[in-house]
Structure formats: C-alpha cells, structure tokens
mmCIF file of C-alpha atoms in Angstrom:
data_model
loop_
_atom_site.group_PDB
_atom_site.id
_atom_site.type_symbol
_atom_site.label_atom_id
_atom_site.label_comp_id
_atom_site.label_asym_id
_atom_site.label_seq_id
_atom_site.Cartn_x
_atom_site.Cartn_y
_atom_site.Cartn_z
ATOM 1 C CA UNK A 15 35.138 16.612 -69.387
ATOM 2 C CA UNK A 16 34.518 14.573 -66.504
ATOM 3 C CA UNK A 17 32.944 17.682 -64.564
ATOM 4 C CA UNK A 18 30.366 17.874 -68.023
ATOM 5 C CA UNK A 19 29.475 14.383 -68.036
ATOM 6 C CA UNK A 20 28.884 14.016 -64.726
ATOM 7 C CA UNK A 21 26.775 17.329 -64.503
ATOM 8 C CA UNK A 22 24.885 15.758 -67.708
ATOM 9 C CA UNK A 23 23.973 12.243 -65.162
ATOM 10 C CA UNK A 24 22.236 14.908 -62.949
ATOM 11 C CA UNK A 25 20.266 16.269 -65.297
ATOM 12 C CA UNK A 26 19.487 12.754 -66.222
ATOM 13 C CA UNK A 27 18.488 12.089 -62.699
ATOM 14 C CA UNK A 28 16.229 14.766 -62.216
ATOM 15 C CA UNK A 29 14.566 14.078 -65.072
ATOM 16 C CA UNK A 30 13.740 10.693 -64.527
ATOM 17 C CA UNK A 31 12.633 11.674 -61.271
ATOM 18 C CA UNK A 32 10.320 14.158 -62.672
ATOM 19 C CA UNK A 33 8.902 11.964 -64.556
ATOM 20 C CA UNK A 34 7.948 9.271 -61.993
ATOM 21 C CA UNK A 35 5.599 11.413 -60.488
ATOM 22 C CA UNK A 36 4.423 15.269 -59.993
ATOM 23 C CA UNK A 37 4.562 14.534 -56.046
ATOM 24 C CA UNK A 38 8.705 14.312 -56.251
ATOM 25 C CA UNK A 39 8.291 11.296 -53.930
ATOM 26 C CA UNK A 40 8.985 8.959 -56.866
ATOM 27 C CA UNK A 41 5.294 7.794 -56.669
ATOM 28 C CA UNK A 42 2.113 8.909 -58.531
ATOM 29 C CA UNK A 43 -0.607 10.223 -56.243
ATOM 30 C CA UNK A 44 -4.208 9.354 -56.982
ATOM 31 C CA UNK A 45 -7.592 10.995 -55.209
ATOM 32 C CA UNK A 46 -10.347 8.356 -55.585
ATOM 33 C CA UNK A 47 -13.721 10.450 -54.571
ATOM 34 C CA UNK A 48 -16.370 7.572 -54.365
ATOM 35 C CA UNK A 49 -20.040 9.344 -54.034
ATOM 36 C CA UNK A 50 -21.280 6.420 -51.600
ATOM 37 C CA UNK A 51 -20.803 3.127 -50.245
ATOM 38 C CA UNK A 52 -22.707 0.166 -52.550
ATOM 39 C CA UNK A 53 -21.478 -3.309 -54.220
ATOM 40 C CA UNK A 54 -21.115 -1.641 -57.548
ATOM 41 C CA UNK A 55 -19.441 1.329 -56.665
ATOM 42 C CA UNK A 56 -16.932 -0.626 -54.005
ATOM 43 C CA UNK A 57 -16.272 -3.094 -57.108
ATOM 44 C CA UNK A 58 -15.594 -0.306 -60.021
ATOM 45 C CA UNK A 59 -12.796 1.593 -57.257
ATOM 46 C CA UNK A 60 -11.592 -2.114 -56.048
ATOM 47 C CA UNK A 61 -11.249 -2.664 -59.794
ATOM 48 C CA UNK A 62 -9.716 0.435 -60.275
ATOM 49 C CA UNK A 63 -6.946 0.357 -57.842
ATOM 50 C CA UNK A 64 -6.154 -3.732 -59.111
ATOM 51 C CA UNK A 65 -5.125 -2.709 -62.560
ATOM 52 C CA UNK A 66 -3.269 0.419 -61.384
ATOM 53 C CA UNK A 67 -1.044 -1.452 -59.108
ATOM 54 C CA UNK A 68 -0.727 -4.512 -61.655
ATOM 55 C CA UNK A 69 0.439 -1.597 -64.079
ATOM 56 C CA UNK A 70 2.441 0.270 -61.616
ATOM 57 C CA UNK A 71 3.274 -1.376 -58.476
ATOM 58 C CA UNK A 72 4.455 0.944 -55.825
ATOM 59 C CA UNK A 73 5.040 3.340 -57.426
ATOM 60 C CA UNK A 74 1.200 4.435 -57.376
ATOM 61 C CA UNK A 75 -0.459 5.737 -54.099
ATOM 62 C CA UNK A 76 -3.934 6.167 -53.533
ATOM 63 C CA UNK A 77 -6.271 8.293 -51.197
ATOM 64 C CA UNK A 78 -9.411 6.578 -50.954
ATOM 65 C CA UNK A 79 -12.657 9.159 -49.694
ATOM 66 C CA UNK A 80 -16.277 8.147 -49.798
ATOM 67 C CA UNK A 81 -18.672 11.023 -49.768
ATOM 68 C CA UNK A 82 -21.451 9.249 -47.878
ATOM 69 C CA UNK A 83 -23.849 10.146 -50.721
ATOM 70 C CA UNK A 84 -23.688 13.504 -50.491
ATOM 71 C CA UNK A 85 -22.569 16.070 -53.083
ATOM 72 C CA UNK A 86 -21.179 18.983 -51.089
ATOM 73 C CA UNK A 87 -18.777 16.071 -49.441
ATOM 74 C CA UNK A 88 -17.661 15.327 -52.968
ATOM 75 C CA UNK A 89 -16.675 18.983 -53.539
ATOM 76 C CA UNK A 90 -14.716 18.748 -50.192
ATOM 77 C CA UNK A 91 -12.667 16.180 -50.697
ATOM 78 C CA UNK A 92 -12.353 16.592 -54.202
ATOM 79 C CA UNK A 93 -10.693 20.333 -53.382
ATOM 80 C CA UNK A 94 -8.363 18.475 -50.861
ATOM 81 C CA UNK A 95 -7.084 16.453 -54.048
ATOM 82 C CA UNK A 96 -6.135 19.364 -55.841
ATOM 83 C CA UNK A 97 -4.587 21.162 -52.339
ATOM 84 C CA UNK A 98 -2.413 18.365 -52.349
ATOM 85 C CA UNK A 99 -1.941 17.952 -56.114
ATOM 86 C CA UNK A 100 -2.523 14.565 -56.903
ATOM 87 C CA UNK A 101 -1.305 13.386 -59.679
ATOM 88 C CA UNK A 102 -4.822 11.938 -61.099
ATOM 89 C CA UNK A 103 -8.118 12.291 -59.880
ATOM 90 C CA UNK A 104 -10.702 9.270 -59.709
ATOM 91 C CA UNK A 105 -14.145 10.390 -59.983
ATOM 92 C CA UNK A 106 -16.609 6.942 -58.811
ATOM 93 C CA UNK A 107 -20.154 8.546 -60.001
ATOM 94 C CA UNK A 108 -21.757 11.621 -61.400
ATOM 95 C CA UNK A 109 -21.633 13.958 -58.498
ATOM 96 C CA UNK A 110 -18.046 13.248 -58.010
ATOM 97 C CA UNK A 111 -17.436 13.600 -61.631
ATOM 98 C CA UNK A 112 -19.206 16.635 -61.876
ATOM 99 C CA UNK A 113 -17.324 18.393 -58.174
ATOM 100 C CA UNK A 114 -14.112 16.967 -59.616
ATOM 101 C CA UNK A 115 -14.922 19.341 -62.859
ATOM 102 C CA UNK A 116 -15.466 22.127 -61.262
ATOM 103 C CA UNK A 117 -12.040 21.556 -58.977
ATOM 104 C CA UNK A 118 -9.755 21.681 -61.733
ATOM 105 C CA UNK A 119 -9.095 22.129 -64.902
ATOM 106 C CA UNK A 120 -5.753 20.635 -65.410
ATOM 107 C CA UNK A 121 -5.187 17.661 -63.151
ATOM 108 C CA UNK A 122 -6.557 14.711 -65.421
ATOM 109 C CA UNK A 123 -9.322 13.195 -64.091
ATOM 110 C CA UNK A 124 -10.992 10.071 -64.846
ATOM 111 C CA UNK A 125 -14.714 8.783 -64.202
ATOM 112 C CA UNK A 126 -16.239 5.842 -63.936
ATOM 113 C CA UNK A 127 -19.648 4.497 -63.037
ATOM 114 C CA UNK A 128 -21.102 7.440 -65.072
ATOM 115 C CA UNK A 129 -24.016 6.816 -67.321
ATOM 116 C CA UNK A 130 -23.771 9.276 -70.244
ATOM 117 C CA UNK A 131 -20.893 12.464 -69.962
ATOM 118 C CA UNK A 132 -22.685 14.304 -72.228
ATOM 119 C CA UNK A 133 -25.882 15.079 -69.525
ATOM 120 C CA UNK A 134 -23.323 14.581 -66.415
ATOM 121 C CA UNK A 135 -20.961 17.702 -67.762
ATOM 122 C CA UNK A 136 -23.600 19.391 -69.952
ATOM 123 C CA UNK A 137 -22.080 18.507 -73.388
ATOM 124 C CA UNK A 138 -23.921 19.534 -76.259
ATOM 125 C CA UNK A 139 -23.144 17.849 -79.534
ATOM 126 C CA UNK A 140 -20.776 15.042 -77.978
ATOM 127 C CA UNK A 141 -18.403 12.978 -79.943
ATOM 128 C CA UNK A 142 -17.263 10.214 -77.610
ATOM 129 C CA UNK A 143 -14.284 13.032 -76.235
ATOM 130 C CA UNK A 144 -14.769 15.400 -73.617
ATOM 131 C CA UNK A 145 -11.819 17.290 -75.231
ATOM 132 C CA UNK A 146 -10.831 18.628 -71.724
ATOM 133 C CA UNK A 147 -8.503 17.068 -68.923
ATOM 134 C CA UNK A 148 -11.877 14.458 -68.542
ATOM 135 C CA UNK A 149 -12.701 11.056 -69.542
ATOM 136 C CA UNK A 150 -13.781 7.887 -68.416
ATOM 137 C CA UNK A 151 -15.837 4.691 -68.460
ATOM 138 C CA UNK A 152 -19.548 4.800 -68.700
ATOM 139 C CA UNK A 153 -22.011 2.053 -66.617
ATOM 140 C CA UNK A 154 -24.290 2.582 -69.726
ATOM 141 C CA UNK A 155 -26.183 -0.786 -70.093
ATOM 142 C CA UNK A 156 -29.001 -0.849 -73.296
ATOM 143 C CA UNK A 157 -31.874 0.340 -72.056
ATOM 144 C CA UNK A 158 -33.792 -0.985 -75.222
ATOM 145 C CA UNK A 159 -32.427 -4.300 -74.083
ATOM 146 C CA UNK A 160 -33.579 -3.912 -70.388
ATOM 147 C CA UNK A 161 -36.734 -2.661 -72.085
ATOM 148 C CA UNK A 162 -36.990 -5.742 -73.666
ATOM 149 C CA UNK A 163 -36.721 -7.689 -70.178
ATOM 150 C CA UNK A 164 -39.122 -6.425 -68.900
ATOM 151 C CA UNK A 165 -41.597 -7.240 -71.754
ATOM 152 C CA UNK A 166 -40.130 -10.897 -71.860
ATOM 153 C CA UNK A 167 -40.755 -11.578 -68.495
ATOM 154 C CA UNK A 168 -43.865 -10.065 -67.972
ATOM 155 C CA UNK A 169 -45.598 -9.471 -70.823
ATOM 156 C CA UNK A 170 -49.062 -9.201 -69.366
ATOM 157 C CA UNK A 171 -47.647 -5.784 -67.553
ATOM 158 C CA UNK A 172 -49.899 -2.729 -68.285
ATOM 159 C CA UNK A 173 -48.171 0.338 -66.573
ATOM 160 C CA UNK A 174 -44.431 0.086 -65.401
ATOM 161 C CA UNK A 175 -43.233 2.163 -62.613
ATOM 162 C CA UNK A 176 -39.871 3.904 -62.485
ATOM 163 C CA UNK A 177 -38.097 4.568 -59.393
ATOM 164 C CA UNK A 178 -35.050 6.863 -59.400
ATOM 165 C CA UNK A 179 -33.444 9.808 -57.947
ATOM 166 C CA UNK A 180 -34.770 13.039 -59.720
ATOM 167 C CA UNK A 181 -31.606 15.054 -58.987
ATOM 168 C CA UNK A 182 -29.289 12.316 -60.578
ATOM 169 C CA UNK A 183 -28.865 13.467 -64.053
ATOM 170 C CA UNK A 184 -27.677 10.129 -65.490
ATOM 171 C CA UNK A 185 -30.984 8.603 -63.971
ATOM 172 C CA UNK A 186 -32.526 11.762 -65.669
ATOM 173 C CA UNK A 187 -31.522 10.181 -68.592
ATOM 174 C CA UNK A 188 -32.207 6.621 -68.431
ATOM 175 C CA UNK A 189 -35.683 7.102 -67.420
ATOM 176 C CA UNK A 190 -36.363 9.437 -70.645
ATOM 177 C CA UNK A 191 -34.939 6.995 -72.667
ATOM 178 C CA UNK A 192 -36.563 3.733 -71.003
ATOM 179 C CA UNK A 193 -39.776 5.459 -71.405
ATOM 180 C CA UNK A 194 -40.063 5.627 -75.057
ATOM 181 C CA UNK A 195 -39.042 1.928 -75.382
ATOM 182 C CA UNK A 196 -41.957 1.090 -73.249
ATOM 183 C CA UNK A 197 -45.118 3.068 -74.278
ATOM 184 C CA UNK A 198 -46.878 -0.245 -74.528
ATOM 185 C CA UNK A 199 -46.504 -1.328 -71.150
ATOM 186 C CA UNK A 200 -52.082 0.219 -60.491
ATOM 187 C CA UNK A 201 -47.178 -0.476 -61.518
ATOM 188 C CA UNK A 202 -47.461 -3.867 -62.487
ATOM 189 C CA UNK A 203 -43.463 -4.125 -62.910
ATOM 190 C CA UNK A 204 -41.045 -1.534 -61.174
ATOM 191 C CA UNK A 205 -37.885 -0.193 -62.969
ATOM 192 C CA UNK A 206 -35.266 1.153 -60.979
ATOM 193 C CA UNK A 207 -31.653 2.304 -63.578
ATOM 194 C CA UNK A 208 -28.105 2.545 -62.240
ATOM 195 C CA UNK A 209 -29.011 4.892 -59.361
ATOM 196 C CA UNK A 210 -26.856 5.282 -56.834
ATOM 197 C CA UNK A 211 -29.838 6.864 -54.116
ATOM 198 C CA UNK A 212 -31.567 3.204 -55.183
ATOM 199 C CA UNK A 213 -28.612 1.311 -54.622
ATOM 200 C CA UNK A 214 -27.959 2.762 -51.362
ATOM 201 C CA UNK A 215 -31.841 1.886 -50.116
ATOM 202 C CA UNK A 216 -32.601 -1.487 -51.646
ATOM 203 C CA UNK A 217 -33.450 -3.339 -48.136
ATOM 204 C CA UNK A 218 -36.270 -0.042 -48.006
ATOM 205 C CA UNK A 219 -36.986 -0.959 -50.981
ATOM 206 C CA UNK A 220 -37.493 -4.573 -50.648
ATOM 207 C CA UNK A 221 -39.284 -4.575 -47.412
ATOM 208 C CA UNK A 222 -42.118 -2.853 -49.708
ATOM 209 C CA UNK A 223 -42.389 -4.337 -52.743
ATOM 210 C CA UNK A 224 -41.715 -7.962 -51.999
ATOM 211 C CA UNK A 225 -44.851 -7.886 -49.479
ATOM 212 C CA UNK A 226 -46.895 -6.173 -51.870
ATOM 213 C CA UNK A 227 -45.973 -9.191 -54.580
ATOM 214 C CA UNK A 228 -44.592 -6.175 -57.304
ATOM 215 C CA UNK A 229 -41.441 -7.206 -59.268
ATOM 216 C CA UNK A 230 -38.643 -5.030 -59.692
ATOM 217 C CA UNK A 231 -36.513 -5.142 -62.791
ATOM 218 C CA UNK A 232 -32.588 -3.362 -61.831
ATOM 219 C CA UNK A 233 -30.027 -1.909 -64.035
ATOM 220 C CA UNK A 234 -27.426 -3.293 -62.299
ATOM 221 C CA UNK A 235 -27.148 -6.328 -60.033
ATOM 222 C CA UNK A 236 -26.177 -4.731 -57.031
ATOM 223 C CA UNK A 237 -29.609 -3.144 -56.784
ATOM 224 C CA UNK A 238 -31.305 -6.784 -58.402
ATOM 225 C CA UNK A 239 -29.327 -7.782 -55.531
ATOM 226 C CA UNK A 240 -30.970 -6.321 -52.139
ATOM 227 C CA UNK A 241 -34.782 -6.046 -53.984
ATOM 228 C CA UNK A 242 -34.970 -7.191 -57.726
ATOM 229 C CA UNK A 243 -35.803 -10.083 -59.531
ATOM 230 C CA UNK A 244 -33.994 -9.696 -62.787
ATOM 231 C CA UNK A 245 -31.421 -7.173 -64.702
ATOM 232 C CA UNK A 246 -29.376 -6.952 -67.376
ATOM 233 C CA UNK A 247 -26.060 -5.686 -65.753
ATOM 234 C CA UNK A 248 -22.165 -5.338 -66.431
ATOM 235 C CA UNK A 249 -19.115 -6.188 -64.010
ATOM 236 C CA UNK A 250 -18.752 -2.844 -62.158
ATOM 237 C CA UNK A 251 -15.215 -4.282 -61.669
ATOM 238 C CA UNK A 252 -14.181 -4.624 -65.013
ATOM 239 C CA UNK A 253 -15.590 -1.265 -65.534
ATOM 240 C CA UNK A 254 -12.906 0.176 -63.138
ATOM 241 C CA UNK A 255 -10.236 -1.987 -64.326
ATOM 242 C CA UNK A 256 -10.694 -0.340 -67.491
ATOM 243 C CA UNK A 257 -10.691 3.015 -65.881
ATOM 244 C CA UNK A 258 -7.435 1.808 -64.126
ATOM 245 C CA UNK A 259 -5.952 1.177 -67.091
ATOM 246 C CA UNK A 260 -6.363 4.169 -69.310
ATOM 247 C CA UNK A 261 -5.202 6.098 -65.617
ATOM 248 C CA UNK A 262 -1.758 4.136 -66.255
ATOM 249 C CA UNK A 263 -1.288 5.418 -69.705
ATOM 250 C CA UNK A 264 -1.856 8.491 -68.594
ATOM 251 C CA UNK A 265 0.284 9.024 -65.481
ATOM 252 C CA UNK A 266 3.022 7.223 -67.827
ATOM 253 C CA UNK A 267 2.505 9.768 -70.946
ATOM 254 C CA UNK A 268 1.485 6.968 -73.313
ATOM 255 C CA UNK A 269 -1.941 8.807 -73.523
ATOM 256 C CA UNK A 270 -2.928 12.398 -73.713
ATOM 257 C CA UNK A 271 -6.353 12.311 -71.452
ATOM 258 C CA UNK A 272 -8.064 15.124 -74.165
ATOM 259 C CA UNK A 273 -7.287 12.879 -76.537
ATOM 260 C CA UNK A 274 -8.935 9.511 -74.915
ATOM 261 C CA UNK A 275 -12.617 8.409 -75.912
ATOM 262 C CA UNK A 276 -15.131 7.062 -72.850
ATOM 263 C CA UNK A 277 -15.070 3.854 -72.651
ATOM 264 C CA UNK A 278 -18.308 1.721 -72.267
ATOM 265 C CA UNK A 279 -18.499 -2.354 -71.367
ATOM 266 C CA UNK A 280 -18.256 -4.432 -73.715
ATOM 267 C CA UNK A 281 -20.383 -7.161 -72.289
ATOM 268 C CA UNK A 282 -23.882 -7.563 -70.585
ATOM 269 C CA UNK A 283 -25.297 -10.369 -68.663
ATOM 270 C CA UNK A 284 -28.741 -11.640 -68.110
ATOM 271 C CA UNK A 285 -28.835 -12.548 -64.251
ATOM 272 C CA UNK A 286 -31.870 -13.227 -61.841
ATOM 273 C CA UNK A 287 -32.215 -12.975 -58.133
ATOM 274 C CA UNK A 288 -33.591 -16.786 -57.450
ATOM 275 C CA UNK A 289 -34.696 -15.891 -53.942
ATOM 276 C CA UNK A 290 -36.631 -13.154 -54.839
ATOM 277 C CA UNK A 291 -38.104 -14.993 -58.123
ATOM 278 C CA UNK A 292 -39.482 -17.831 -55.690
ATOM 279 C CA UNK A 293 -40.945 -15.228 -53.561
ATOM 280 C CA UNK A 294 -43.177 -13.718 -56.527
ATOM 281 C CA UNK A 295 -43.461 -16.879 -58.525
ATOM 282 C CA UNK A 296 -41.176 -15.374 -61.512
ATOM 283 C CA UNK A 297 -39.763 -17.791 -63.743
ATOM 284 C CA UNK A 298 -36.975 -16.658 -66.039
ATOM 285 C CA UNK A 299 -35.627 -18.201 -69.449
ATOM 286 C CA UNK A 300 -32.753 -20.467 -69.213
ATOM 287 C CA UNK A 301 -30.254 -17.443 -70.461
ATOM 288 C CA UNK A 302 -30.055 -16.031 -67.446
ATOM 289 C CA UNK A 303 -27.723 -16.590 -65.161
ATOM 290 C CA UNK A 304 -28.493 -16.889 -60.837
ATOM 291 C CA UNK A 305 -26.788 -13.717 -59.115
ATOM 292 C CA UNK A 306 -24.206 -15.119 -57.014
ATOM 293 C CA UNK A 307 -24.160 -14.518 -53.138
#
C-alpha cells in the first residue's frame, strides 16, 4: 500500500509540473516579437509583460526581440520562438502577427497593436474569432470619430492628405475607411493612422510640415507626439495589459485561445500637442486634453 500511494504522489508531481509550464523548468516561456521601436509599441509590450507578471510572478519568462522595422527580422525571430518552444507567442504589430502565423500553427499566439485581424490574416467573413491558435487586442480607434476631428478643428479644410505606409495592411485599411467619412473635405490638413513606418519617422515628418504651417491630425499620440497637433488615441498600455491578461488565462487553461474574441479599447481620448498648436495657431475645444511630456 505504501509502495501505491507513494507511486500515486509521483504521478501527482509530474503532473503539476507539467502543468506549470511546457518548458519543464517550472516557468512559462513567452517570445515577444515587437516590429519596431516607438512610444506606442514600447508601452503595449511594457503593458504586456506588467499584467503577466502581476498574474504570474516568476513563474513567467520572457524573450523580448525588436525587429527594427523590418519584416523578414520578424520571421527570424519569430522561428527562433518556436525552435525553442515557447510557451506563448507575443505578436506587437501586423508584420509580427502575420510571421508569427505563418511560424506555427499550434503555439497560441497573441497580438496586439493590430488594427483589424480580418485584413492582417486575410479573414473573409470575420466574427470577432480567428478560430485558430490566434487572437488578440486591436489599436482600432473610430475613424468616423477622428473623421470628425478633423472637420471640428478645421472646418475650412478643402482636400486632406493621408500619409501612411502602402505595404501596411491595417493602414490599408484605415485610409479606405477614413476616406469615405471625408469626401467633403494644395492638403490643407494631413492624416497620418496608427502606422508604425509614421511612428518611426515623426521628427522627418515634423521638420516638414511644421515649416510649411500644414497641421497633422494622428491616430495615436505617439505620432501627435513627435509632429501632430491633435488625435483621438487609446493607452497603448492598457491595450497590452489586456493582451497580458487574456495570455494568463491561457498559459493557466482558464481559456481556450480558439475560443477567445479580439479585444478592442474601451476608451478614447481627445488630446492635443500644445507646442505644436502654438506653432500653427490651432486652437482646440476645451475636451481635449494636453499630451503629456
């Protein structure tokens, strides 16, 4: 008897083990693949990692790799993730989202800072649910509202240019959509989305349009940081918090990752760049709120 019960405490032991991590360390192993180096996409993987460890302490270990903006590096590292089976995979961004697809089909992996899954992974009819070992949090602020923005504060605007990367497909996106909202509006106002190749450049960016007096609305305040005047943004850092926690409940089994919807922020702030407003003379309404830093 005592042989039987002590061979059933093993078992036991293995088991709970097993289930504290596929690496056999005891700890979970998570690939973060960040596309490139920018305020919002630092803050969504800083996020990210903060809930994780509040969730799971040690017991989590991450491998943080920034691509440098380029897509093939994404592949590269994301590859290395599998080669060394992580446990989850972090995808920060579309390209990384989109390598990390392509790299495996079983390790769950979990985007954020992606604007609509549906053109990043080529979804046709989409639900909410990838249905795969995908999902996510999406940066996806209302482009009617930012629309709206731009009309409010300058409504005198006849043409609106857009400035975005044409091989981002979640740019793609938000420039078809922003363009139907403003078929009413020389680029009297420029619009620049969440895109990362924009957000990596805004001090180019800046050093030509605030000589040549032309306002640029953002989609995020990262970019409304280095060269805009206004945009209607969300915390990139809550955005990976939330990513951080749906990776908990599924490292821990409480969630099956085919199962989970994307996630989208729940709240969007008006904000204004006040040195860049006194450069052009732009004077917002009192709802908005001064960028900080």
């Amino acid at each position: 008897m005592k042989k039987i019960i002590a061979l059933a405490l093993a078992v036991l032991m293995l088991a709970s083990l097993a289930a504290c991590g596929s690496s056999g360390s005891g700890k979970y192993k998570v690939g973060i693949c960040q596309l490139v180096q920018h305020p919002a996409l630092d803050a969504a993987t800083q996020g990210f990692q903060d809930a994780l460890t509040k969730q799971l302490g040690d017991k989590v270990e991450f491998d943080v790799q920034n691509a440098s903006g380029e897509p093939t590096n994404c592949t590269t590292i994301v590859n290395g993730f599998v080669s060394s089976k992580v446990d989850l995979i972090m995808a920060n961004a579309t390209p990384a989202l989109q390598a990390a697809k392509e790299a495996t089909a079983t390790i769950p992996i979990l985007g954020t800072s992606v604007t609509d899954y549906a053109s990043a992974l080529e979804i046709d009819g989409w639900t909410g649910t990838v249905g795969t070992n995908i999902s996510g949090t999406s940066d996806l602020a209302p482009l009617d509202g930012q629309a709206a923005m731009i009309k409010e504060l300058f409504p005198d605007a006849k043409t609106v240019g857009i400035l975005y990367c044409s091989s981002e497909a979640n740019s793609q996106y938000q420039v078809d959509v922003i363009t139907g909202c403003l078929t009413a509006c020389s680029s009297d106002v420029i619009y620049i989305p969440t895109d990362n190749t924009a957000a990596s450049n805004t001090e180019a960016i800046a050093n030509v349009v605030l000589p040549a007096k032309v306002p640029v609305v953002a989609g995020e305040a990262g970019i409304c940081s280095g060269c805009g005047v206004a945009t209607l943004s969300i915390s990139y850092y809550d955005l990976g918090y939330a990513t951080g926690l749906m990776a908990a409940q599924v490292l821990t089994g409480e969630a099956k990752i085919s199962e989970m919807p994307v996630q989208y922020a729940p709240e969007f702030t008006k904000q204004y760049n006040a040195a860049n407003c006194d450069a052009l003379g732009v004077t917002v309404p009192g709802d908005y709120s001064p960028l900080e830093g």
